[in-house]
Short mmCIF file of C-alpha atoms and ligand atoms in Angstrom, two decimals:
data_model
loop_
_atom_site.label_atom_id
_atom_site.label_comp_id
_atom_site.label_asym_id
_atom_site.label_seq_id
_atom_site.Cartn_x
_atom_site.Cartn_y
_atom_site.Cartn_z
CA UNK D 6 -160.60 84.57 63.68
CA UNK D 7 -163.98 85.73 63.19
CA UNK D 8 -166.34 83.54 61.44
CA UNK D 9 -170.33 83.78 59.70
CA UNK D 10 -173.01 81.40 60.90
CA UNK D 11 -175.84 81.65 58.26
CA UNK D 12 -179.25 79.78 58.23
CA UNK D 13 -180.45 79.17 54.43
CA UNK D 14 -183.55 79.36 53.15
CA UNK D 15 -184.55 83.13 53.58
CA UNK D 16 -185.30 85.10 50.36
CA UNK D 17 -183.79 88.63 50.05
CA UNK D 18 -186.47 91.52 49.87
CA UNK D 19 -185.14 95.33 50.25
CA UNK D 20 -182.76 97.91 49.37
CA UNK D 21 -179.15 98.00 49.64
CA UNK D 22 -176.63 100.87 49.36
CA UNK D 23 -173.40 100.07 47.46
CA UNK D 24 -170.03 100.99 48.65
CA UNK D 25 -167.25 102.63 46.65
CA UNK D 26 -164.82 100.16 44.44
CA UNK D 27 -161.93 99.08 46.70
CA UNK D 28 -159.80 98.19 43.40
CA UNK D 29 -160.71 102.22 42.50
CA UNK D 30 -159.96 103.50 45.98
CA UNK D 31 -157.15 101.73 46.71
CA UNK D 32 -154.57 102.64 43.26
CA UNK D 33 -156.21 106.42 44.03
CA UNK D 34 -155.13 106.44 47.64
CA UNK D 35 -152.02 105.87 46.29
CA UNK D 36 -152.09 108.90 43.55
CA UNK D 37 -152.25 111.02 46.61
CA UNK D 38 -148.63 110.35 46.60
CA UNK D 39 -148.08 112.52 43.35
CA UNK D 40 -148.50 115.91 45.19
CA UNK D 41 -148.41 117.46 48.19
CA UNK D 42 -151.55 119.44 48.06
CA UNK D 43 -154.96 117.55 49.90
CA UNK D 44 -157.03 114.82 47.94
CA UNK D 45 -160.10 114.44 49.73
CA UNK D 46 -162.20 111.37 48.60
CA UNK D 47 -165.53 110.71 49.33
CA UNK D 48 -167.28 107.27 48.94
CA UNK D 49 -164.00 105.45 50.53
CA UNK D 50 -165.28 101.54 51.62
CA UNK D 51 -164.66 100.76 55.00
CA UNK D 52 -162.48 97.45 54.33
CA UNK D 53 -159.13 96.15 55.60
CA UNK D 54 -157.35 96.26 52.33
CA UNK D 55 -157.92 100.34 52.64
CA UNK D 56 -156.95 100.12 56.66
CA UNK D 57 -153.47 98.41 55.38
CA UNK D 58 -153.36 101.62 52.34
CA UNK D 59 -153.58 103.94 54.81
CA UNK D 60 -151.02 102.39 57.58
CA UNK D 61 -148.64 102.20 54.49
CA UNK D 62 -149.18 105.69 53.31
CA UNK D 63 -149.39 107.23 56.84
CA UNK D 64 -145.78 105.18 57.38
CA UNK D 65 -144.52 106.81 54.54
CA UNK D 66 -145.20 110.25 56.40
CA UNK D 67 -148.59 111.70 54.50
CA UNK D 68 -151.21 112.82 56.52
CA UNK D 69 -154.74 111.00 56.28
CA UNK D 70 -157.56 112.95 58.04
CA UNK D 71 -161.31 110.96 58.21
CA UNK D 72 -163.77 113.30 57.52
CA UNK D 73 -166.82 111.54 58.69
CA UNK D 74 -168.53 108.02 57.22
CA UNK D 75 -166.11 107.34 54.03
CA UNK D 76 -164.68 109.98 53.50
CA UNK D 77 -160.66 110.69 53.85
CA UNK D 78 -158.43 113.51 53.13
CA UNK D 79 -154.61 112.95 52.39
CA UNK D 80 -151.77 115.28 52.05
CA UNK D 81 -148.16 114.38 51.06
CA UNK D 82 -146.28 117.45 51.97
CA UNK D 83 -144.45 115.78 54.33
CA UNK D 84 -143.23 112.17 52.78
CA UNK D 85 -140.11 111.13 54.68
CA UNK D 86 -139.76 107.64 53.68
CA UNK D 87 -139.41 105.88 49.96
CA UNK D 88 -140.17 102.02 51.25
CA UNK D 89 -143.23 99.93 51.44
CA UNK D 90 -141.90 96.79 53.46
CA UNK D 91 -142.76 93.39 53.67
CA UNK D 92 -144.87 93.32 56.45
CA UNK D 93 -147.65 95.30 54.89
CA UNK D 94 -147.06 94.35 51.17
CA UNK D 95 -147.50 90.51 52.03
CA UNK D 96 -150.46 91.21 53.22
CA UNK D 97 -151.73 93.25 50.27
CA UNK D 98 -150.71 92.92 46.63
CA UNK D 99 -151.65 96.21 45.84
CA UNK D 100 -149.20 97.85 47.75
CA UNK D 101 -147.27 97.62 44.83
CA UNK D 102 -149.58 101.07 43.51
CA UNK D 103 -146.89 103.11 45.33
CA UNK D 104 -144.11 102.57 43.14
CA UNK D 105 -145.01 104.41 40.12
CA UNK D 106 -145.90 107.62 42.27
CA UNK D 107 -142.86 107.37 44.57
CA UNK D 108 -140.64 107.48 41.24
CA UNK D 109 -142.53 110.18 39.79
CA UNK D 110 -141.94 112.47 42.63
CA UNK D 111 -139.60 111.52 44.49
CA UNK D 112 -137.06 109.57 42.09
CA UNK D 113 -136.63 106.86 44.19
CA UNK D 114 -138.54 103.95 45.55
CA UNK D 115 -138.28 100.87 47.59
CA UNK D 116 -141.19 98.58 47.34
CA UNK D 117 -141.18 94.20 48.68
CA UNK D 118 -141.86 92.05 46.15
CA UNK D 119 -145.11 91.09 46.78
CA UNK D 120 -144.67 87.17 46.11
CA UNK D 121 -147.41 84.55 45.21
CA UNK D 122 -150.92 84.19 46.47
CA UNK D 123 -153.79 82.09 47.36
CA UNK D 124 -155.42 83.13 43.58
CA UNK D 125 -152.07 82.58 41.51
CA UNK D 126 -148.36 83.49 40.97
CA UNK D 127 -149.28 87.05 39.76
CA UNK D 128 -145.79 88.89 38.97
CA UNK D 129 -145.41 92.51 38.48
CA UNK D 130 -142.77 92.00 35.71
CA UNK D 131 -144.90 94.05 33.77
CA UNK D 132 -144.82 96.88 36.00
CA UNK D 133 -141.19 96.66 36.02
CA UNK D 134 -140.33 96.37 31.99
CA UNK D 135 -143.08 99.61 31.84
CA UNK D 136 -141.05 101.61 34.35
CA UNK D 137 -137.70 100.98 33.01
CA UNK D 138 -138.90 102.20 29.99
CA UNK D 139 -140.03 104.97 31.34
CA UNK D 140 -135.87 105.11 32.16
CA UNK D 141 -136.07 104.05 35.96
CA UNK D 142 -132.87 102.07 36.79
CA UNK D 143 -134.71 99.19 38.71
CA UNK D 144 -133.16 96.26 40.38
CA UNK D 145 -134.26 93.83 42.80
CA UNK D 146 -132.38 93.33 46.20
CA UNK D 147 -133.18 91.51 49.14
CA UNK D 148 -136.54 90.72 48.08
CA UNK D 149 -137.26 94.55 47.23
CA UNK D 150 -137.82 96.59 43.88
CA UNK D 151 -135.28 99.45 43.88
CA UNK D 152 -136.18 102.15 41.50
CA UNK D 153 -134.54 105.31 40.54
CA UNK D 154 -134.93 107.74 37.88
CA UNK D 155 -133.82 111.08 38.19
CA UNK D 156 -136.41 112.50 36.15
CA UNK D 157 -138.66 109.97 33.84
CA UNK D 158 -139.28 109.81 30.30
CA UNK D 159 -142.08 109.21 28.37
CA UNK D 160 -142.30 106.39 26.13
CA UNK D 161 -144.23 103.69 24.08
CA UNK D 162 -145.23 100.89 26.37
CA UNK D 163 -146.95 98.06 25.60
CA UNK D 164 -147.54 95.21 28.10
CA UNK D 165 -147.15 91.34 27.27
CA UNK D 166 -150.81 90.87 28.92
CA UNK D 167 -153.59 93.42 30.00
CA UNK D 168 -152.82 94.19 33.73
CA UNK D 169 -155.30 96.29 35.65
CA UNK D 170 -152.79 97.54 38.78
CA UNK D 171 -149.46 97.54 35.68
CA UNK D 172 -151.58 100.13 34.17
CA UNK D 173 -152.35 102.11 36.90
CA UNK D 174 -149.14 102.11 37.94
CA UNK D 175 -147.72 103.36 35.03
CA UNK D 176 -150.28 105.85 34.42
CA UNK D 177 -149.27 107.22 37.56
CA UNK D 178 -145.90 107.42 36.83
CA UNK D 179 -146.46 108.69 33.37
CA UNK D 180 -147.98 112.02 34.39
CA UNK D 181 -145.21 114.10 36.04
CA UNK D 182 -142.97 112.24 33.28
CA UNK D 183 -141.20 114.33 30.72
CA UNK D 184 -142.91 114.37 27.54
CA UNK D 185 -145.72 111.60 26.24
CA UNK D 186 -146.46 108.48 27.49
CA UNK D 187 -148.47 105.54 24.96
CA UNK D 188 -149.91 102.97 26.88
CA UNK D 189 -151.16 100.07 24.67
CA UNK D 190 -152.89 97.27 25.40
CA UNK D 191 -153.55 98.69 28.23
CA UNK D 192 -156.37 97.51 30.82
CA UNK D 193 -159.78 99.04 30.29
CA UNK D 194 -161.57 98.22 33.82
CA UNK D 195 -163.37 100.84 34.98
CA UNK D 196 -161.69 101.47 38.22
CA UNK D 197 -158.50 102.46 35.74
CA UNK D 198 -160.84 105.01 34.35
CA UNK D 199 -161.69 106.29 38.04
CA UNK D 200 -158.30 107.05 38.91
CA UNK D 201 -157.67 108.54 35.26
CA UNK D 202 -160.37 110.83 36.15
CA UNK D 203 -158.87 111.55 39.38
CA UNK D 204 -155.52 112.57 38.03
CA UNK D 205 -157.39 114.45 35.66
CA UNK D 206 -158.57 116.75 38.33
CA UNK D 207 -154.91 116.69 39.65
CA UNK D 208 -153.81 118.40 36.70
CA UNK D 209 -152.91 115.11 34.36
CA UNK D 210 -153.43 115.14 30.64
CA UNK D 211 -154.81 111.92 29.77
CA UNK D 212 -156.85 111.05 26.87
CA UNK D 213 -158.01 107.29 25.87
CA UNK D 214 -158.62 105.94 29.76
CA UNK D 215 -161.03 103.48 29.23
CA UNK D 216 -159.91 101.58 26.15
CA UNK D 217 -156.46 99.87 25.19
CA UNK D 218 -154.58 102.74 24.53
CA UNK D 219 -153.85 105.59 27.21
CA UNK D 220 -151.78 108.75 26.13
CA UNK D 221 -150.66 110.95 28.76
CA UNK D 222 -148.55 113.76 28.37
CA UNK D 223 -146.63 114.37 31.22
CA UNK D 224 -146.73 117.89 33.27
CA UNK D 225 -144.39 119.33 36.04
CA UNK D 226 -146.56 119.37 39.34
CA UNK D 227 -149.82 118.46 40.16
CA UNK D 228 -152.33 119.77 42.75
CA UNK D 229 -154.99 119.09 45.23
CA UNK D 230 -158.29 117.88 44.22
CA UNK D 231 -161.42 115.63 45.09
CA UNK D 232 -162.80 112.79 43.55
CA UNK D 233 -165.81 110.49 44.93
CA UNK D 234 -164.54 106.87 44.10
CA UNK D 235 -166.57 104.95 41.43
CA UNK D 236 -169.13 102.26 43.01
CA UNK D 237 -168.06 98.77 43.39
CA UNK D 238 -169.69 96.69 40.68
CA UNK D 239 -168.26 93.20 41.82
CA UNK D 240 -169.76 94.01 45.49
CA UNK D 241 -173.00 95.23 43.75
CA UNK D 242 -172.76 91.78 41.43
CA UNK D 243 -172.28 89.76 44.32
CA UNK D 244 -175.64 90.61 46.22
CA UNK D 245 -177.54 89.98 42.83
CA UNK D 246 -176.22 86.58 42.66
CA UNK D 247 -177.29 86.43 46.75
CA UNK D 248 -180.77 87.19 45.07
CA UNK D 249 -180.82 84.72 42.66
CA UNK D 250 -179.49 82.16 44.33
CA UNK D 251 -182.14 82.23 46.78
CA UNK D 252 -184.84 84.44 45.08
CA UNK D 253 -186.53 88.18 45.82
CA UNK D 254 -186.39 91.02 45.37
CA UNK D 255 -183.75 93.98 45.77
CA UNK D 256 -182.70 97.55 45.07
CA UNK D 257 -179.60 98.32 44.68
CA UNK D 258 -178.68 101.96 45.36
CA UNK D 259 -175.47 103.84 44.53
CA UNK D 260 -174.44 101.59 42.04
CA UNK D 261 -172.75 101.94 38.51
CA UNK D 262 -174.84 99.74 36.03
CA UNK D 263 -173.31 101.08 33.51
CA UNK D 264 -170.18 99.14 34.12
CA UNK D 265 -171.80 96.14 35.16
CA UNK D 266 -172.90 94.98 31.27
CA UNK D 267 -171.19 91.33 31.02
CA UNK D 268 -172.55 90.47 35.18
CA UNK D 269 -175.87 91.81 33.94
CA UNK D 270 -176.15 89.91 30.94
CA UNK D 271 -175.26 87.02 32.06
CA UNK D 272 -177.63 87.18 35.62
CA UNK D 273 -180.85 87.93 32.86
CA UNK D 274 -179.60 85.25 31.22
CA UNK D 275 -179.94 82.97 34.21
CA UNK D 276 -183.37 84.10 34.60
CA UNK D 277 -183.34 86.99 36.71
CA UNK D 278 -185.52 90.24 36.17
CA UNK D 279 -183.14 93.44 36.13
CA UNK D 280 -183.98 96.73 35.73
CA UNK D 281 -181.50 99.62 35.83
CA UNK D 282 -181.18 103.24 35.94
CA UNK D 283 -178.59 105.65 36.10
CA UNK D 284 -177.62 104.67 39.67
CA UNK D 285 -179.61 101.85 40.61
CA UNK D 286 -180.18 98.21 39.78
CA UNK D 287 -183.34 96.46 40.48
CA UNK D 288 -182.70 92.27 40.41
CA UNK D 289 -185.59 89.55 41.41
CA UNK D 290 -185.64 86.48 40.92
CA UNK D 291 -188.77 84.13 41.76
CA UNK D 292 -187.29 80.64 39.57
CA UNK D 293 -185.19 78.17 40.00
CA UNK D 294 -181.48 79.99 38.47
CA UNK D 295 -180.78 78.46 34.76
CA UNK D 296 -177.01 77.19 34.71
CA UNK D 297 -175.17 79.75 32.83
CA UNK D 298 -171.71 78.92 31.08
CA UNK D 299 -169.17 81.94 31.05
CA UNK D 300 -165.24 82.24 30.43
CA UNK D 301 -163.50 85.17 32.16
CA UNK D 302 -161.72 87.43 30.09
CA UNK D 303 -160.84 91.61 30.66
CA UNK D 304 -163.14 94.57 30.95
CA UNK D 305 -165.33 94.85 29.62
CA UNK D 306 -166.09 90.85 29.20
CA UNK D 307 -166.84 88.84 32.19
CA UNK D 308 -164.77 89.49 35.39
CA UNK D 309 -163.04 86.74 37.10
CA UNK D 310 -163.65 88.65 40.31
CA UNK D 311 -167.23 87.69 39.55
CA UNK D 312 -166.40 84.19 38.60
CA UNK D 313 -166.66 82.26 42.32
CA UNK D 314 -169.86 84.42 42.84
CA UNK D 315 -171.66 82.91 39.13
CA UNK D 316 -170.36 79.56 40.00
CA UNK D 317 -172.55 79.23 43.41
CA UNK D 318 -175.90 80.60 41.60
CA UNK D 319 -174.88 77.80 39.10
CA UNK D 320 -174.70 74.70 41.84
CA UNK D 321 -178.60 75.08 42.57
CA UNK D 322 -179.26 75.70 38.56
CA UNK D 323 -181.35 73.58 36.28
CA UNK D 324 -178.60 72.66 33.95
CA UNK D 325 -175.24 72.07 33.53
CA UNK D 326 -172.95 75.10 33.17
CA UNK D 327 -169.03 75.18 31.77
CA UNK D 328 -166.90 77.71 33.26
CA UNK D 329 -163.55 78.82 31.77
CA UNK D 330 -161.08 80.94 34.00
CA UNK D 331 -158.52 82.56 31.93
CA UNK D 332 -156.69 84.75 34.09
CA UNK D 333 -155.87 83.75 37.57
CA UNK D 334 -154.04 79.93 36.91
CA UNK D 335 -155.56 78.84 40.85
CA UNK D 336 -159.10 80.58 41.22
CA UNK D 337 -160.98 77.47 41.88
CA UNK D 338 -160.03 76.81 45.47
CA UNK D 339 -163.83 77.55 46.25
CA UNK D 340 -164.95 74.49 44.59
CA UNK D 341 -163.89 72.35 47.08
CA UNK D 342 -165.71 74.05 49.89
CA UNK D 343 -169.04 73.83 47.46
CA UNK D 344 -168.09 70.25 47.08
CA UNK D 345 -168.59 69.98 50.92
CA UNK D 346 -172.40 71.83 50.46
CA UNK D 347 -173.39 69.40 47.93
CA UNK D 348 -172.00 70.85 44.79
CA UNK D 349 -171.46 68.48 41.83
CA UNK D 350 -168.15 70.26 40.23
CA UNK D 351 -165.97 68.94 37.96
CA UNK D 352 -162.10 70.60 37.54
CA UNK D 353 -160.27 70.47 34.28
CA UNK D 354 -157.28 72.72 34.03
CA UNK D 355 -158.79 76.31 33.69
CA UNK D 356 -162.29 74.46 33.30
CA UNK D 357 -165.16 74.11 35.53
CA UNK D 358 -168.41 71.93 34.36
CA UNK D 359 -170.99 72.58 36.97
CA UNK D 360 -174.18 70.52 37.12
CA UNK D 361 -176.92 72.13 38.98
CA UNK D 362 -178.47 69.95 41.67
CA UNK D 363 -181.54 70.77 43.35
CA UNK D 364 -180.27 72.18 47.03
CA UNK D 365 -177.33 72.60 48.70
CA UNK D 366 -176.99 71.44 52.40
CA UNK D 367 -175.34 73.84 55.07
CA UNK D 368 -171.58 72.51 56.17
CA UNK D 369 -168.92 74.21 57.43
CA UNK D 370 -166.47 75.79 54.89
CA UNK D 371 -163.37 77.48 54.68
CA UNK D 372 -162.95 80.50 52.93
CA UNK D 373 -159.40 81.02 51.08
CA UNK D 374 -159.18 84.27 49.41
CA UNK D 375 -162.15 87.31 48.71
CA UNK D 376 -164.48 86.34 46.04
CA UNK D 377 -164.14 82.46 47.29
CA UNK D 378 -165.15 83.94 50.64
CA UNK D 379 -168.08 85.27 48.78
CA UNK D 380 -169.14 82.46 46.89
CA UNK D 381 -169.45 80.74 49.86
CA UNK D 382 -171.86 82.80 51.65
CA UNK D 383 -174.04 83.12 48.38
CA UNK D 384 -174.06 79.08 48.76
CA UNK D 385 -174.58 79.32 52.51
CA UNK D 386 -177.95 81.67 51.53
CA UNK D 387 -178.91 79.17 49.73
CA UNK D 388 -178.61 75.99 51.26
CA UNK D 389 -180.73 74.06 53.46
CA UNK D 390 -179.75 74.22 57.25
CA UNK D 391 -176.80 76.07 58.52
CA UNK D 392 -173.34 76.59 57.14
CA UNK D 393 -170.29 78.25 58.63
CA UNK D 394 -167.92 80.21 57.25
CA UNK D 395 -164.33 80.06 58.56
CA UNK D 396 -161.47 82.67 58.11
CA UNK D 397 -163.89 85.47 57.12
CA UNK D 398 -160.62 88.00 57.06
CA UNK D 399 -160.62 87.83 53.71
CA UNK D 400 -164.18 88.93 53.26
CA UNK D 401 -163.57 92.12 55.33
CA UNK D 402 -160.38 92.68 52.85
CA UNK D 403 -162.93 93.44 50.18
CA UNK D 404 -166.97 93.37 51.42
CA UNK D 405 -168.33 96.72 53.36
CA UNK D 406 -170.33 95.14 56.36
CA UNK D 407 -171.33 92.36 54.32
CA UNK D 408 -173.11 90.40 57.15
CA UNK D 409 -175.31 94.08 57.89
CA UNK D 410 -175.92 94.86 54.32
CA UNK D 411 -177.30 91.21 53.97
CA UNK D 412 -179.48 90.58 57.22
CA UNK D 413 -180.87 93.95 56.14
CA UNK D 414 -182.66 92.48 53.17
CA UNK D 415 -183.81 89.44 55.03
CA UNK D 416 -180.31 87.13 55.35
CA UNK D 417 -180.08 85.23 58.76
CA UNK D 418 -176.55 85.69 58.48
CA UNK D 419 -174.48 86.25 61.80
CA UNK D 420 -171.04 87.52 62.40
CA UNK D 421 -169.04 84.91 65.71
CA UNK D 422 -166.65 86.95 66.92
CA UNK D 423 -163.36 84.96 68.16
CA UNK D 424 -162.46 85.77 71.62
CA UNK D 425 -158.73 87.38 70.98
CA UNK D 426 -156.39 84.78 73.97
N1 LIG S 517 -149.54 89.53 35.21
C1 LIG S 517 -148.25 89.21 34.92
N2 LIG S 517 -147.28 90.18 35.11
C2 LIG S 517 -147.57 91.41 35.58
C3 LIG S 517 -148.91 91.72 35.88
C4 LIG S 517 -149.88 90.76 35.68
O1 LIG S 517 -147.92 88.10 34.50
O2 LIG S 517 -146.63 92.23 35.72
C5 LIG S 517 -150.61 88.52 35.01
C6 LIG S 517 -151.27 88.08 36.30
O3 LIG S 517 -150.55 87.06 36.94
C7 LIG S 517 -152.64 87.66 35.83
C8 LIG S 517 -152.93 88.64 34.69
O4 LIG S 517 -151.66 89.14 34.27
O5 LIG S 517 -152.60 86.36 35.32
C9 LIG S 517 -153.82 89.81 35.05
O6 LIG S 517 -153.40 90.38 36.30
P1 LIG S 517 -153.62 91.90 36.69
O7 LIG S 517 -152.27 92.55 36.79
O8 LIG S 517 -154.63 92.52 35.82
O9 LIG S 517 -154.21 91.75 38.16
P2 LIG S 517 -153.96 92.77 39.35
O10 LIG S 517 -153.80 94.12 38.80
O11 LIG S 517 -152.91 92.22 40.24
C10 LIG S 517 -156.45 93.45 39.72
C11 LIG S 517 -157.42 93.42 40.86
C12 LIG S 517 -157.85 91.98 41.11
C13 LIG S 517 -158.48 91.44 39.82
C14 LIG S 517 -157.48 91.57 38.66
C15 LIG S 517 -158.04 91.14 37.32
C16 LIG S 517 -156.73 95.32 42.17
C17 LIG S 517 -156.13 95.84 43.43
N3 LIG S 517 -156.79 93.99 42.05
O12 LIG S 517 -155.32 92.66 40.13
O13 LIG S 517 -158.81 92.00 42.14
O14 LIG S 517 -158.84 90.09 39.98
O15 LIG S 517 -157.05 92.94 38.55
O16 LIG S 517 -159.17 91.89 37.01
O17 LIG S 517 -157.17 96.08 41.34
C18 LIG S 517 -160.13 91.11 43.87
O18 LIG S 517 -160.61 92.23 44.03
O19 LIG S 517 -160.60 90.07 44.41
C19 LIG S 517 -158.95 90.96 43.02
C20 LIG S 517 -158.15 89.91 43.09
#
């Protein structure tokens, strides 16, 4: 497994471009299901997590053409298979974002049960009660999701909790469903917008993407369009917490500010100078970081995929800062590893109290799922000496050339590449 050797101490001067949103590309990869005319995307991120879409998708029989640096086409005229199987759906929850298209074209769908992971139990019950009451008989076999329908219906659905890939996936299936589909309390994350605006270009009638309550009136077919994915505001968050953890200077370019309020807010708020405009986010930082307290909640409040990311800037902050993680029960497994650096973090059921000490010392680290994995190398920046990150798979699930992006602003970050036996 490949692993990052970084050197602290360097400050970050320069510009960086930011990729497109993988939890935008990878629920509109899917949507390609719901015709068989061409989507052609532009600003796809190069990441695993999209690799593993696109093995699953080109399984299923549709035909994925690169078209240069990021961008794809798909077509899926010729689906011959209803089943997303274990092998690729352990490895990525979101493989799940098939099931509402499959049903809504094809009637039928077989889809693993994606189980528990490193971040929390995260069921898809909620996916489940929306579909059946979109009148898919569902049942689960063998570890699968069997769904059937022969045509759905729409319906009022409102979920128990705000779920980001439940209301994608029901959004998908709601649009070649008979009649109108209500979607309340429904998630409000920008990358649900994206693919709203996607299937908007399909031929979907949606109205209310972007707050709690979605209404889509269903249509017969849809067609071919393209759509250039949203940029990737937790990727774009993550190198301004890089900056201030260990001070300068960057540009960010291709990036969606506007979606980035509650990281912004809270980075000023830690001392950091931003400056934004339509597409582009200055950050600098020439302080010591203030420790800033934050509880995770839905879009638009602060992200937990942000929350690892906050927490390093916080270790080296003058202060003491209380975090409170209120949707993932087991999104603290980076506070260990920061424990080895020097950290002084103290775990209380969904609470973190973080006192800031003055430097963290390079150690070797573990990463154990994406935004830990990033947390660490913002601490690694940081630190004095060297630190190593292990099991840097997960990074490359979510992070576009991290390691290049970085050392092009000044990181001495390096990427060990494991000998395969
Ligand atoms: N939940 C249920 N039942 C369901 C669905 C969700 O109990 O049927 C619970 C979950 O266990 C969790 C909460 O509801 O406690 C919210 O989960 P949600 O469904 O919103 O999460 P998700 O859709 O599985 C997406 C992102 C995650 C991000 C969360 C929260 C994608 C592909 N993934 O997951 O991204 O953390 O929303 O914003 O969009 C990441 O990129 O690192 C990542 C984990």
């Amino acid at each position: 497994m490949d692993k990052l050797l970084i050197t602290g101490g360097n400050r970050l001067d320069g510009e960086i471009s930011v990729s497109g949103a993988k939890n935008a590309a990878l629920p509109i990869l899917c949507a390609s299901l719901l015709t068989p005319d061409t989507i052609a995307l532009k600003n796809v991120p190069a990441l695993k997590d999209i690799g593993t879409t696109v093995r699953l998708l080109g399984q299923m029989g549709v035909r994925i053409t690169q078209e240069g640096d990021n961008a794809l086409s798909l077509a899926a005229g010729g689906v011959h298979s209803l089943e997303a199987p274990y092998d690729l759906v352990k490895t990525m929850r979101a493989s799940i974002l098939v099931l509402g298209p499959l049903l809504a074209r094809f009637g039928q769908a077989k889809v693993s049960l994606p189980g528990g992971c490193a971040i929390g139990q995260r069921p898809v019950d909620q996916h489940i009660k929306g579909l059946a009451a979109l009148g898919a008989e569902i049942s689960i076999e063998h570890g699968f999701v069997i769904a059937r329908a022969n045509r759905l219906k729409g319906a009022s659905i409102r979920t128990d909790m705000v779920t980001v890939t439940g209301t994608e996936n029901l959004m998908m299936a709601a649009v070649l469903a008979e009649g109108q589909t209500v979607l309340e309390n429904a998630a409000r994350e920008p990358e649900v917008a994206d693919l709203a605006e996607l299937l908007i270009k399909m031929g979907a009638r949606i109205q209310g993407h972007g707050t709690d309550r979605i209404v889509i009136d269903g249509v017969d077919s849809l067609h071919g369009a393209e759509h250039t994915i949203v940029a990737d505001r937790i990727e774009a968050g993550t190198f301004l917490c890089a900056v201030g953890a260990t001070g300068g200077d960057i540009l960010l370019r291709n990036a969606a500010p506007d979606t980035m309020g509650a990281i912004l807010d809270k980075l000023q708020e830690a001392g950091m100078a931003i400056e934004c405009g339509a597409d582009w986010i200055r950050g600098s930082m020439s302080r010591r970081p203030k420790a800033v307290g934050f509880r995770t909640y839905e879009y638009p409040a602060f992200p937990t995929d942000m929350q690892a990311q906050v927490m390093a800037l916080n270790t080296i902050a003058d202060g003491t800062a209380v975090i409170v993680e209120n949707i993932f029960e087991n999104r603290y497994m980076h506070v260990q590893e920061l424990g080895r650096m020097g950290a002084k973090i103290d775990i209380d059921g969904h609470t973190a109290v973080v006192t800031g000490v003055p430097a963290l010392s390079g150690a070797t680290v573990m990463a154990t799922d994406l935004r830990a994995s990033a947390s660490l190398v913002i601490a690694g920046l940081a630190a004095r000496g060297e630190t190593t990150v292990e099991r840097i798979y997960h990074l490359d699930r979510g992070y576009e050339r991290m390691e290049h992006k970085l050392r092009s602003v000044g990181a001495n970050i390096q990427r060990i590449v494991r000998e395969q036996a």
